[in-house]
GROMACS .gro file of N, CA and C in nm:
model
  267
    1MET      N    1   4.303   0.833  -2.754
    1MET     CA    2   4.307   0.742  -2.631
    1MET      C    3   4.258   0.801  -2.505
    2THR      N    4   4.165   0.727  -2.448
    2THR     CA    5   4.113   0.756  -2.322
    2THR      C    6   4.189   0.703  -2.210
    3SER      N    7   4.173   0.764  -2.080
    3SER     CA    8   4.241   0.715  -1.968
    3SER      C    9   4.146   0.626  -1.903
    4PRO      N   10   4.235   0.507  -1.850
    4PRO     CA   11   4.148   0.391  -1.764
    4PRO      C   12   4.046   0.469  -1.683
    5LEU      N   13   4.073   0.569  -1.612
    5LEU     CA   14   4.000   0.646  -1.524
    5LEU      C   15   3.849   0.688  -1.586
    6LEU      N   16   3.862   0.755  -1.691
    6LEU     CA   17   3.741   0.801  -1.781
    6LEU      C   18   3.660   0.675  -1.827
    7ARG      N   19   3.732   0.571  -1.870
    7ARG     CA   20   3.641   0.455  -1.903
    7ARG      C   21   3.564   0.387  -1.795
    8ARG      N   22   3.629   0.384  -1.664
    8ARG     CA   23   3.559   0.340  -1.565
    8ARG      C   24   3.448   0.420  -1.525
    9LEU      N   25   3.483   0.537  -1.528
    9LEU     CA   26   3.360   0.648  -1.508
    9LEU      C   27   3.244   0.626  -1.603
   10GLY      N   28   3.276   0.615  -1.729
   10GLY     CA   29   3.182   0.594  -1.833
   10GLY      C   30   3.084   0.462  -1.787
   11ARG      N   31   3.168   0.364  -1.748
   11ARG     CA   32   3.080   0.234  -1.738
   11ARG      C   33   3.011   0.254  -1.600
   12ALA      N   34   3.054   0.314  -1.509
   12ALA     CA   35   2.985   0.343  -1.373
   12ALA      C   36   2.851   0.440  -1.399
   13ILE      N   37   2.874   0.523  -1.488
   13ILE     CA   38   2.756   0.600  -1.528
   13ILE      C   39   2.636   0.526  -1.607
   14GLY      N   40   2.688   0.453  -1.718
   14GLY     CA   41   2.602   0.354  -1.786
   14GLY      C   42   2.527   0.271  -1.696
   15GLN      N   43   2.609   0.211  -1.601
   15GLN     CA   44   2.527   0.119  -1.505
   15GLN      C   45   2.428   0.170  -1.398
   16ALA      N   46   2.464   0.310  -1.364
   16ALA     CA   47   2.370   0.347  -1.295
   16ALA      C   48   2.244   0.422  -1.355
   17GLN      N   49   2.267   0.429  -1.490
   17GLN     CA   50   2.146   0.500  -1.551
   17GLN      C   51   2.003   0.432  -1.559
   18ASP      N   52   2.007   0.285  -1.558
   18ASP     CA   53   1.887   0.223  -1.562
   18ASP      C   54   1.818   0.215  -1.444
   19PRO      N   55   1.882   0.211  -1.319
   19PRO     CA   56   1.817   0.234  -1.172
   19PRO      C   57   1.764   0.372  -1.172
   20LEU      N   58   1.850   0.466  -1.204
   20LEU     CA   59   1.788   0.601  -1.196
   20LEU      C   60   1.678   0.605  -1.260
   21ILE      N   61   1.647   0.565  -1.407
   21ILE     CA   62   1.552   0.590  -1.495
   21ILE      C   63   1.416   0.501  -1.405
   22VAL      N   64   1.426   0.398  -1.352
   22VAL     CA   65   1.326   0.330  -1.285
   22VAL      C   66   1.292   0.411  -1.176
   23CYS      N   67   1.380   0.461  -1.085
   23CYS     CA   68   1.336   0.538  -0.983
   23CYS      C   69   1.268   0.683  -1.040
   24LEU      N   70   1.303   0.739  -1.133
   24LEU     CA   71   1.230   0.854  -1.167
   24LEU      C   72   1.097   0.824  -1.202
   25LEU      N   73   1.083   0.718  -1.302
   25LEU     CA   74   0.959   0.651  -1.329
   25LEU      C   75   0.844   0.613  -1.217
   26GLY      N   76   0.907   0.561  -1.131
   26GLY     CA   77   0.841   0.525  -1.005
   26GLY      C   78   0.796   0.658  -0.924
   27LEU      N   79   0.866   0.757  -0.903
   27LEU     CA   80   0.838   0.879  -0.837
   27LEU      C   81   0.728   0.945  -0.922
   28THR      N   82   0.745   0.944  -1.047
   28THR     CA   83   0.645   1.004  -1.139
   28THR      C   84   0.504   0.930  -1.110
   29ALA      N   85   0.498   0.812  -1.121
   29ALA     CA   86   0.383   0.726  -1.087
   29ALA      C   87   0.322   0.753  -0.964
   30LEU      N   88   0.402   0.785  -0.856
   30LEU     CA   89   0.360   0.793  -0.705
   30LEU      C   90   0.310   0.952  -0.691
   31SER      N   91   0.342   1.036  -0.759
   31SER     CA   92   0.330   1.177  -0.755
   31SER      C   93   0.168   1.220  -0.716
   32PRO      N   94   0.068   1.142  -0.763
   32PRO     CA   95  -0.080   1.184  -0.747
   32PRO      C   96  -0.120   1.129  -0.603
   33LEU      N   97  -0.043   1.041  -0.552
   33LEU     CA   98  -0.057   0.973  -0.399
   33LEU      C   99  -0.023   1.097  -0.295
   34VAL      N  100   0.053   1.199  -0.318
   34VAL     CA  101   0.102   1.303  -0.228
   34VAL      C  102   0.024   1.433  -0.249
   35LYS      N  103  -0.086   1.434  -0.325
   35LYS     CA  104  -0.159   1.554  -0.339
   35LYS      C  105  -0.258   1.550  -0.211
   36SER      N  106  -0.293   1.658  -0.168
   36SER     CA  107  -0.371   1.678  -0.034
   36SER      C  108  -0.527   1.681  -0.073
   37THR      N  109  -0.571   1.662  -0.205
   37THR     CA  110  -0.699   1.692  -0.247
   37THR      C  111  -0.750   1.555  -0.268
   38LEU      N  112  -0.890   1.529  -0.268
   38LEU     CA  113  -0.959   1.419  -0.296
   38LEU      C  114  -0.942   1.393  -0.454
   39PRO      N  115  -0.931   1.266  -0.499
   39PRO     CA  116  -0.945   1.252  -0.635
   39PRO      C  117  -1.072   1.288  -0.699
   40ARG      N  118  -1.051   1.329  -0.812
   40ARG     CA  119  -1.203   1.382  -0.883
   40ARG      C  120  -1.270   1.254  -0.935
   41SER      N  121  -1.407   1.249  -0.915
   41SER     CA  122  -1.471   1.126  -0.949
   41SER      C  123  -1.633   1.173  -0.954
   42PHE      N  124  -1.700   1.094  -1.022
   42PHE     CA  125  -1.850   1.138  -1.021
   42PHE      C  126  -1.925   1.113  -0.882
   43ASP      N  127  -1.868   0.990  -0.835
   43ASP     CA  128  -1.930   0.980  -0.694
   43ASP      C  129  -1.854   0.982  -0.572
   44GLY      N  130  -1.750   1.065  -0.573
   44GLY     CA  131  -1.648   1.070  -0.467
   44GLY      C  132  -1.723   1.147  -0.336
   45LEU      N  133  -1.813   1.235  -0.388
   45LEU     CA  134  -1.890   1.301  -0.271
   45LEU      C  135  -1.969   1.228  -0.194
   46PHE      N  136  -2.047   1.128  -0.264
   46PHE     CA  137  -2.139   1.041  -0.215
   46PHE      C  138  -2.061   0.933  -0.120
   47HIS      N  139  -1.939   0.880  -0.148
   47HIS     CA  140  -1.848   0.798  -0.077
   47HIS      C  141  -1.807   0.876   0.042
   48LEU      N  142  -1.779   1.010   0.033
   48LEU     CA  143  -1.757   1.069   0.148
   48LEU      C  144  -1.852   1.079   0.245
   49PHE      N  145  -1.973   1.092   0.192
   49PHE     CA  146  -2.103   1.102   0.305
   49PHE      C  147  -2.112   0.982   0.348
   50ARG      N  148  -2.109   0.857   0.294
   50ARG     CA  149  -2.134   0.738   0.330
   50ARG      C  150  -2.016   0.705   0.433
   51LEU      N  151  -1.900   0.744   0.427
   51LEU     CA  152  -1.784   0.724   0.501
   51LEU      C  153  -1.822   0.793   0.634
   52LEU      N  154  -1.839   0.931   0.634
   52LEU     CA  155  -1.887   1.003   0.751
   52LEU      C  156  -2.035   0.928   0.812
   53GLU      N  157  -2.095   0.882   0.752
   53GLU     CA  158  -2.220   0.812   0.820
   53GLU      C  159  -2.188   0.685   0.892
   54ILE      N  160  -2.098   0.612   0.817
   54ILE     CA  161  -2.035   0.499   0.896
   54ILE      C  162  -1.973   0.528   1.021
   55GLU      N  163  -1.886   0.620   1.015
   55GLU     CA  164  -1.812   0.673   1.125
   55GLU      C  165  -1.922   0.703   1.252
   56HIS      N  166  -2.021   0.783   1.216
   56HIS     CA  167  -2.118   0.816   1.298
   56HIS      C  168  -2.194   0.717   1.352
   57LEU      N  169  -2.215   0.601   1.290
   57LEU     CA  170  -2.292   0.503   1.338
   57LEU      C  171  -2.201   0.406   1.420
   58LEU      N  172  -2.080   0.397   1.374
   58LEU     CA  173  -1.994   0.315   1.465
   58LEU      C  174  -1.965   0.368   1.604
   59ASN      N  175  -1.958   0.502   1.609
   59ASN     CA  176  -1.957   0.568   1.724
   59ASN      C  177  -2.075   0.539   1.815
   60GLN      N  178  -2.197   0.542   1.760
   60GLN     CA  179  -2.300   0.503   1.833
   60GLN      C  180  -2.327   0.356   1.878
   61GLY      N  181  -2.223   0.269   1.830
   61GLY     CA  182  -2.226   0.141   1.878
   61GLY      C  183  -2.294   0.030   1.755
   62VAL      N  184  -2.334   0.086   1.655
   62VAL     CA  185  -2.385   0.003   1.561
   62VAL      C  186  -2.264  -0.058   1.452
   63PRO      N  187  -2.241  -0.200   1.487
   63PRO     CA  188  -2.122  -0.264   1.428
   63PRO      C  189  -2.136  -0.285   1.269
   64PHE      N  190  -2.262  -0.317   1.239
   64PHE     CA  191  -2.289  -0.340   1.074
   64PHE      C  192  -2.423  -0.263   1.037
   65PRO      N  193  -2.402  -0.135   1.009
   65PRO     CA  194  -2.533  -0.047   0.982
   65PRO      C  195  -2.574  -0.100   0.850
   66ARG      N  196  -2.715  -0.083   0.863
   66ARG     CA  197  -2.791  -0.116   0.727
   66ARG      C  198  -2.882   0.008   0.694
   67TRP      N  199  -2.909   0.071   0.781
   67TRP     CA  200  -2.987   0.214   0.747
   67TRP      C  201  -2.899   0.336   0.782
   68ALA      N  202  -2.907   0.433   0.697
   68ALA     CA  203  -2.804   0.541   0.720
   68ALA      C  204  -2.929   0.659   0.747
   69PRO      N  205  -2.940   0.681   0.892
   69PRO     CA  206  -3.051   0.773   0.913
   69PRO      C  207  -3.015   0.942   0.883
   70ASP      N  208  -2.909   0.971   0.846
   70ASP     CA  209  -2.881   1.111   0.827
   70ASP      C  210  -2.852   1.145   0.681
   71LEU      N  211  -2.880   1.020   0.599
   71LEU     CA  212  -2.857   1.065   0.455
   71LEU      C  213  -3.013   1.106   0.398
   72LEU      N  214  -3.020   1.143   0.281
   72LEU     CA  215  -3.156   1.194   0.210
   72LEU      C  216  -3.211   1.285   0.283
   73TYR      N  217  -3.147   1.384   0.336
   73TYR     CA  218  -3.195   1.512   0.398
   73TYR      C  219  -3.243   1.477   0.533
   74GLY      N  220  -3.187   1.387   0.585
   74GLY     CA  221  -3.246   1.344   0.734
   74GLY      C  222  -3.360   1.243   0.714
   75TYR      N  223  -3.393   1.202   0.616
   75TYR     CA  224  -3.522   1.112   0.614
   75TYR      C  225  -3.467   0.952   0.620
   76GLY      N  226  -3.334   0.942   0.598
   76GLY     CA  227  -3.267   0.807   0.608
   76GLY      C  228  -3.254   0.727   0.456
   77LEU      N  229  -3.169   0.637   0.442
   77LEU     CA  230  -3.169   0.567   0.327
   77LEU      C  231  -3.116   0.434   0.364
   78PRO      N  232  -3.150   0.317   0.301
   78PRO     CA  233  -3.120   0.195   0.318
   78PRO      C  234  -2.990   0.176   0.230
   79VAL      N  235  -2.894   0.263   0.228
   79VAL     CA  236  -2.772   0.242   0.121
   79VAL      C  237  -2.699   0.128   0.159
   80PHE      N  238  -2.680   0.101   0.292
   80PHE     CA  239  -2.601  -0.021   0.315
   80PHE      C  240  -2.637  -0.138   0.317
   81ASN      N  241  -2.784  -0.166   0.275
   81ASN     CA  242  -2.816  -0.296   0.241
   81ASN      C  243  -2.784  -0.327   0.088
   82PHE      N  244  -2.740  -0.213   0.013
   82PHE     CA  245  -2.717  -0.252  -0.135
   82PHE      C  246  -2.563  -0.224  -0.176
   83VAL      N  247  -2.498  -0.156  -0.064
   83VAL     CA  248  -2.349  -0.131  -0.081
   83VAL      C  249  -2.275  -0.205   0.014
   84PRO      N  250  -2.151  -0.284  -0.043
   84PRO     CA  251  -2.059  -0.354   0.075
   84PRO      C  252  -1.991  -0.250   0.166
   85HIS      N  253  -1.990  -0.307   0.281
   85HIS     CA  254  -1.941  -0.215   0.375
   85HIS      C  255  -1.782  -0.219   0.386
   86LEU      N  256  -1.732  -0.314   0.352
   86LEU     CA  257  -1.566  -0.320   0.384
   86LEU      C  258  -1.495  -0.211   0.332
   87PRO      N  259  -1.522  -0.159   0.218
   87PRO     CA  260  -1.441  -0.012   0.175
   87PRO      C  261  -1.452   0.091   0.257
   88TYR      N  262  -1.548   0.102   0.351
   88TYR     CA  263  -1.570   0.218   0.444
   88TYR      C  264  -1.529   0.194   0.569
   89TYR      N  265  -1.469   0.059   0.600
   89TYR     CA  266  -1.427   0.049   0.732
   89TYR      C  267  -1.273   0.062   0.744
   0.00000   0.00000   0.00000
């Protein structure tokens, strides 16, 4: 025979188990977002160069750049004619 206190405690633990599992799974899913490094990808470095180029052009007063003058070893590249701008803003 178990005491009513132990039965209530067992029910409380059983009810708290599901939200605890959901929170732990959520924290596990969010753990890659707290890393301080860039995600590994094939073209990640190209996106970083494009982002820096857009920042440089916006600081010069070009609102919608089409030509990236500093890419391709300083010769320039019309990359923004073919790539959408919105992800870089």
